Short mmCIF file of C-alpha atoms in Angstrom, two decimals:
data_model
loop_
_atom_site.label_atom_id
_atom_site.label_comp_id
_atom_site.label_asym_id
_atom_site.label_seq_id
_atom_site.Cartn_x
_atom_site.Cartn_y
_atom_site.Cartn_z
CA MET A 1 0.20 -0.02 0.03
CA ARG A 2 1.38 3.34 -1.01
CA ALA A 3 1.47 5.94 1.58
CA PHE A 4 2.93 9.70 2.11
CA HIS A 5 4.17 11.92 4.40
CA SER A 6 3.97 15.62 3.88
CA THR A 7 5.49 18.77 5.37
CA TRP A 8 4.43 22.38 4.25
CA THR A 9 6.98 24.98 5.69
CA GLY A 10 4.55 27.77 5.18
CA PRO A 11 2.83 27.89 8.64
CA PHE A 12 6.53 27.66 10.26
CA LEU A 13 7.89 30.50 8.33
CA LYS A 14 4.96 32.61 8.62
CA SER A 15 4.83 32.33 12.47
CA GLN A 16 8.50 31.88 13.49
CA LYS A 17 11.74 33.57 12.62
CA GLY A 18 14.79 31.96 11.47
CA ASP A 19 15.31 28.80 9.50
CA PHE A 20 12.73 25.88 9.18
CA TYR A 21 13.30 22.90 11.50
CA VAL A 22 11.58 19.97 13.04
CA GLU A 23 11.74 19.36 16.71
CA ASP A 24 13.78 16.19 17.78
CA PHE A 25 10.86 14.30 19.04
CA GLU A 26 8.97 14.56 15.72
CA LEU A 27 12.07 13.60 13.47
CA LEU A 28 12.32 10.60 15.48
CA THR A 29 8.53 9.89 15.16
CA THR A 30 8.93 10.57 11.09
CA VAL A 31 11.72 8.15 10.93
CA LEU A 32 9.81 5.41 12.79
CA SER A 33 6.82 6.12 11.10
CA ALA A 34 8.55 5.78 7.67
CA LEU A 35 10.48 2.76 8.24
CA LYS A 36 7.76 0.78 10.30
CA TRP A 37 5.39 1.54 7.25
CA GLN A 38 7.82 -0.04 4.77
CA GLU A 39 8.49 -2.99 6.97
CA LEU A 40 4.94 -3.82 7.31
CA ASN A 41 2.69 -2.30 4.61
CA GLY A 42 4.37 -0.87 1.57
CA ASP A 43 5.94 2.11 -0.02
CA ILE A 44 6.21 5.91 1.29
CA LYS A 45 7.18 9.12 0.08
CA MET A 46 7.65 12.74 1.45
CA ILE A 47 5.76 15.45 -0.35
CA THR A 48 6.97 18.81 0.63
CA ASP A 49 8.17 22.21 -0.75
CA PRO A 50 11.70 23.05 -1.77
CA ILE A 51 12.50 24.52 1.66
CA GLY A 52 11.32 21.23 3.45
CA ALA A 53 13.27 19.03 0.80
CA ALA A 54 16.59 20.88 1.44
CA TYR A 55 15.91 20.53 5.15
CA TYR A 56 15.62 16.82 5.05
CA ARG A 57 18.39 16.40 2.64
CA ASP A 58 20.89 18.51 4.68
CA LEU A 59 19.78 16.15 7.40
CA GLY A 60 20.94 13.16 5.43
CA LEU A 61 17.26 11.67 5.34
CA GLU A 62 16.91 11.60 1.60
CA HIS A 63 16.65 8.00 1.75
CA LEU A 64 14.47 7.48 4.43
CA TRP A 65 11.34 7.18 2.20
CA ASN A 66 11.90 4.62 -0.14
CA LEU A 67 9.84 6.50 -2.94
CA GLY A 68 11.99 9.60 -2.35
CA ILE A 69 11.33 13.42 -1.52
CA GLU A 70 8.80 15.09 -4.05
CA GLU A 71 8.89 18.90 -4.19
CA ARG A 72 5.45 19.21 -5.20
CA LEU A 73 3.94 21.84 -2.55
CA THR A 74 4.74 24.83 -4.74
CA ASP A 75 1.19 25.80 -5.74
CA ILE A 76 -0.97 26.30 -2.84
CA ASP A 77 -3.07 29.00 -3.04
CA PRO A 78 -1.14 32.19 -2.04
CA HIS A 79 -4.53 33.63 -0.67
CA LEU A 80 -4.72 30.89 2.27
CA ASN A 81 -3.53 32.30 5.59
CA PRO A 82 -1.28 29.68 6.61
CA LYS A 83 -1.78 30.41 10.32
CA VAL A 84 -5.26 29.31 9.74
CA PHE A 85 -5.03 26.67 7.24
CA TRP A 86 -1.81 25.13 8.82
CA ALA A 87 -2.39 21.82 7.53
CA ALA A 88 -3.53 22.89 3.85
CA GLY A 89 -0.18 21.02 2.72
CA LYS A 90 -1.76 17.77 3.30
CA ILE A 91 -4.90 18.65 1.23
CA TYR A 92 -2.76 19.78 -1.46
CA ALA A 93 -0.54 16.60 -1.36
CA LEU A 94 -3.51 14.44 -1.62
CA ALA A 95 -4.73 16.05 -4.49
CA GLU A 96 -1.87 14.63 -6.86
CA GLU A 97 -1.64 11.37 -5.11
CA GLU A 98 -3.70 8.60 -6.98
CA ALA A 99 -6.13 6.48 -4.76
CA PRO A 100 -5.70 4.01 -3.44
CA CYS A 101 -3.40 5.75 -0.96
CA VAL A 102 -2.61 6.49 2.55
CA MET A 103 -2.06 10.01 4.11
CA MET A 104 -0.09 9.84 7.06
CA ASP A 105 1.29 12.41 9.40
CA THR A 106 4.79 12.45 10.65
CA ASP A 107 3.85 12.12 14.16
CA PHE A 108 1.79 8.82 13.62
CA ILE A 109 3.29 5.41 13.58
CA VAL A 110 1.56 1.91 12.48
CA TRP A 111 3.02 -0.83 14.27
CA ASN A 112 1.15 -3.68 12.72
CA LYS A 113 0.19 -4.66 9.20
CA VAL A 114 -2.97 -3.16 8.15
CA GLU A 115 -3.00 -3.24 4.42
CA GLU A 116 -5.45 -6.17 4.21
CA GLU A 117 -7.94 -4.33 6.36
CA LEU A 118 -7.65 -1.10 4.65
CA ARG A 119 -8.50 -2.69 1.07
CA LYS A 120 -11.99 -3.87 2.60
CA HIS A 121 -12.85 -0.23 2.75
CA SER A 122 -13.58 2.82 0.64
CA ILE A 123 -12.33 4.96 3.33
CA ALA A 124 -10.51 4.37 6.64
CA VAL A 125 -9.45 6.53 9.37
CA ILE A 126 -7.89 6.06 12.87
CA HIS A 127 -10.94 7.22 14.75
CA LYS A 128 -14.03 9.41 14.62
CA GLU A 129 -14.27 12.53 16.95
CA GLU A 130 -17.13 13.96 18.97
CA LEU A 131 -18.81 16.92 17.87
CA GLN A 132 -17.35 19.45 20.61
CA PRO A 133 -18.74 22.90 19.81
CA ASN A 134 -15.39 24.60 20.63
CA VAL A 135 -13.76 22.59 18.07
CA TYR A 136 -16.63 21.82 15.62
CA PRO A 137 -18.94 24.93 16.05
CA ALA A 138 -22.30 25.34 14.31
CA LYS A 139 -22.24 26.55 10.76
CA GLU A 140 -23.46 29.99 11.85
CA SER A 141 -20.04 30.40 13.70
CA LEU A 142 -18.17 29.92 10.26
CA HIS A 143 -17.60 33.25 8.59
CA MET A 144 -17.86 32.44 4.71
CA ALA A 145 -17.69 34.49 1.49
CA SER A 146 -21.27 35.59 0.56
CA ASP A 147 -21.38 33.31 -2.53
CA TYR A 148 -20.43 30.10 -0.65
CA GLU A 149 -23.54 27.89 -0.64
CA ALA A 150 -22.09 24.40 0.17
CA PHE A 151 -23.20 24.20 3.82
CA SER A 152 -26.88 23.56 2.81
CA ARG A 153 -25.87 20.25 1.42
CA TRP A 154 -24.32 18.68 4.33
CA ASN A 155 -25.23 16.60 7.45
CA TRP A 156 -24.07 18.51 10.61
CA GLU A 157 -24.78 15.59 12.86
CA VAL A 158 -22.09 13.50 11.30
CA ARG A 159 -19.10 12.74 13.49
CA PRO A 160 -15.84 14.07 12.15
CA CYS A 161 -12.80 11.97 11.47
CA ASN A 162 -9.25 12.26 12.86
CA THR A 163 -7.15 12.29 9.76
CA ALA A 164 -3.66 11.58 11.21
CA PHE A 165 -3.99 8.34 9.24
CA MET A 166 -6.43 8.18 6.48
CA TYR A 167 -7.02 5.73 3.67
CA ILE A 168 -8.84 6.72 0.46
CA GLY A 169 -9.61 3.76 -1.97
CA ASP A 170 -11.64 5.57 -4.60
CA GLU A 171 -10.24 8.22 -6.67
CA ASP A 172 -13.44 9.76 -7.59
CA PHE A 173 -14.24 10.26 -3.97
CA LYS A 174 -10.89 11.54 -3.38
CA GLN A 175 -10.92 14.43 -5.81
CA PHE A 176 -14.48 15.35 -4.72
CA TYR A 177 -13.07 15.77 -1.18
CA VAL A 178 -10.09 17.49 -2.15
CA ASN A 179 -12.30 20.17 -4.24
CA GLU A 180 -14.49 20.46 -1.38
CA SER A 181 -11.82 21.38 0.96
CA LYS A 182 -10.17 23.66 -1.33
CA ALA A 183 -13.40 25.56 -2.06
CA PHE A 184 -13.95 25.95 1.67
CA MET A 185 -10.43 27.08 2.47
CA ARG A 186 -10.72 29.73 -0.35
CA ALA A 187 -13.94 30.95 0.66
CA ALA A 188 -13.43 30.90 4.63
CA GLN A 189 -13.31 34.49 6.25
CA GLY A 190 -12.42 33.66 9.77
CA ASP A 191 -9.14 33.41 11.54
CA ASP A 192 -9.66 30.99 14.25
CA PRO A 193 -6.54 28.56 13.50
CA LEU A 194 -8.43 25.28 14.87
CA THR A 195 -11.98 25.32 13.80
CA TYR A 196 -11.42 26.42 10.33
CA MET A 197 -8.59 23.83 9.64
CA VAL A 198 -10.28 20.95 11.28
CA PHE A 199 -13.42 21.64 9.43
CA ALA A 200 -11.61 21.78 6.03
CA GLU A 201 -9.62 18.35 6.62
CA GLN A 202 -11.85 16.48 9.31
CA ARG A 203 -15.39 17.38 9.22
CA LEU A 204 -15.66 17.73 5.68
CA LEU A 205 -14.28 14.13 4.82
CA ALA A 206 -17.17 12.73 6.87
CA MET A 207 -19.78 15.14 5.35
CA CYS A 208 -18.38 14.33 1.94
CA ALA A 209 -18.78 10.63 2.60
CA GLU A 210 -22.20 10.99 3.84
CA GLU A 211 -23.29 13.12 0.80
CA LYS A 212 -21.68 10.35 -1.51
CA GLN A 213 -23.27 7.41 0.71
CA ILE A 214 -20.09 5.78 1.31
CA GLU A 215 -19.29 4.06 4.45
CA LEU A 216 -16.43 5.23 6.52
CA PHE A 217 -14.50 2.90 8.43
CA ALA A 218 -12.53 3.82 11.88
CA PHE A 219 -10.14 1.37 13.33
CA ALA A 220 -11.15 2.46 16.99
CA GLU A 221 -12.92 4.71 19.28
CA VAL A 222 -10.63 7.53 20.73
CA GLY A 223 -10.64 5.96 24.31
CA GLU A 224 -9.54 2.69 22.94
CA LEU A 225 -6.36 4.41 21.52
CA PHE A 226 -5.16 5.12 25.08
CA ASN A 227 -5.97 1.72 26.42
CA GLU A 228 -2.48 -0.22 27.52
CA HIS A 229 -3.53 -3.07 25.48
CA GLN A 230 -3.83 -1.12 22.33
CA GLN A 231 -0.36 -1.64 20.38
CA CYS A 232 -1.33 -1.17 16.55
CA PHE A 233 -0.88 2.94 16.50
CA THR A 234 0.97 5.77 18.25
CA HIS A 235 -0.07 9.40 17.72
CA ILE A 236 1.81 11.81 19.68
CA TRP A 237 -0.18 14.95 18.46
CA GLY A 238 -1.64 15.77 21.99
CA HIS A 239 1.58 14.66 23.74
CA LYS A 240 3.92 17.22 21.89
CA ARG A 241 3.04 20.09 24.35
CA TYR A 242 3.77 18.00 27.34
CA LEU A 243 7.09 17.05 25.92
CA ARG A 244 7.95 21.05 25.10
CA ASN A 245 7.00 21.68 28.88
CA HIS A 246 8.70 18.74 30.36
CA PRO A 247 12.44 18.64 29.31
CA GLU A 248 13.20 15.46 31.20
CA ARG A 249 10.25 13.39 29.73
CA ARG A 250 11.20 14.93 26.19
CA ILE A 251 14.75 13.40 26.78
CA ALA A 252 13.56 10.18 27.86
CA PHE A 253 11.22 9.81 24.85
CA CYS A 254 13.80 10.58 22.50
CA LYS A 255 16.23 8.20 23.93
CA ARG A 256 13.52 5.71 24.09
CA CYS A 257 12.77 6.27 20.10
CA MET A 258 16.45 5.98 19.36
CA LYS A 259 16.76 2.63 21.09
CA ARG A 260 13.83 1.35 19.01
CA ILE A 261 15.33 2.60 15.88
CA LYS A 262 18.77 1.01 16.81
CA LYS A 263 16.97 -2.30 17.61
CA ASP A 264 14.48 -2.45 14.65
CA TYR A 265 16.79 -0.65 11.92
CA PRO A 266 20.30 -0.98 12.67
CA ASP A 267 21.59 -0.40 9.27
CA PHE A 268 19.63 3.10 9.05
CA TYR A 269 20.77 4.09 12.81
CA PRO A 270 24.15 5.51 11.67
CA VAL A 271 22.36 8.14 9.79
CA LEU A 272 20.87 9.42 13.00
CA GLN A 273 24.32 9.35 14.82
CA GLN A 274 25.15 11.98 12.26
CA ILE A 275 22.35 14.35 13.01
CA GLU A 276 23.30 17.25 15.62
CA VAL A 277 20.11 17.41 17.43
CA LEU A 278 19.68 13.72 17.44
CA LYS A 279 22.99 12.37 18.26
CA VAL A 280 23.05 13.74 21.99
CA TYR A 281 20.21 10.92 22.44
CA ASP A 282 22.61 8.06 21.35
CA GLU A 283 23.74 5.75 24.24
CA SER A 284 25.73 3.34 22.01
#
């Protein structure tokens, strides 16, 4: 099964000064995510822009993804605010990937074989989300261009989907979803950096599937993912702030990742030993 990671540097460069970089803990999950996917489930590539491509190549990670690094995020609508639509790069990357394919975040790791299960479904995600009003507000709270009329078509009761890991098997549906997401982002006039992006990416996926009457498969309920017996997926999205605020736990996490990479992928490990921000966690 073909998968892709994506990195759009626009949001970083819009909000921070200095050169683009990825934090140490997410570099390590990126490595584990890519290598574990290749081991168990198939091919993977990185889709990024020229700045992102240069960054990964300068680190020596150009061979991490067996399908390589593709500089394709060069045509994102310049009118989009990267602070609001910080994950728009994923949608633009998906637009040019032919289904069936998997879109996977760099902070997401799949530890088991899932290809057989994926091929049973038209759409699959890691889990569905609850309609929390502070995250997924009523349509009246979303400020849109006056000529945007799509809201009336959708079921506002359908549960959104977490798209840190998403499989789409049907090319027609993929293109429909991508087009609806892009249209929403172009028409949006609000500046909330959470509600607009998760609508364009996660709520719209479920709404589009509902409109096309396509069943949407979820691997688990969100609570099940934090069960100690769950060993198929790791997603550190909610854990990143904790790692930033607790240096000792950050060090422990990075050392644990380094040990796992050394154990599972000893041939790749020397690459990490040459990366300045990672070699401090090497306990060889």
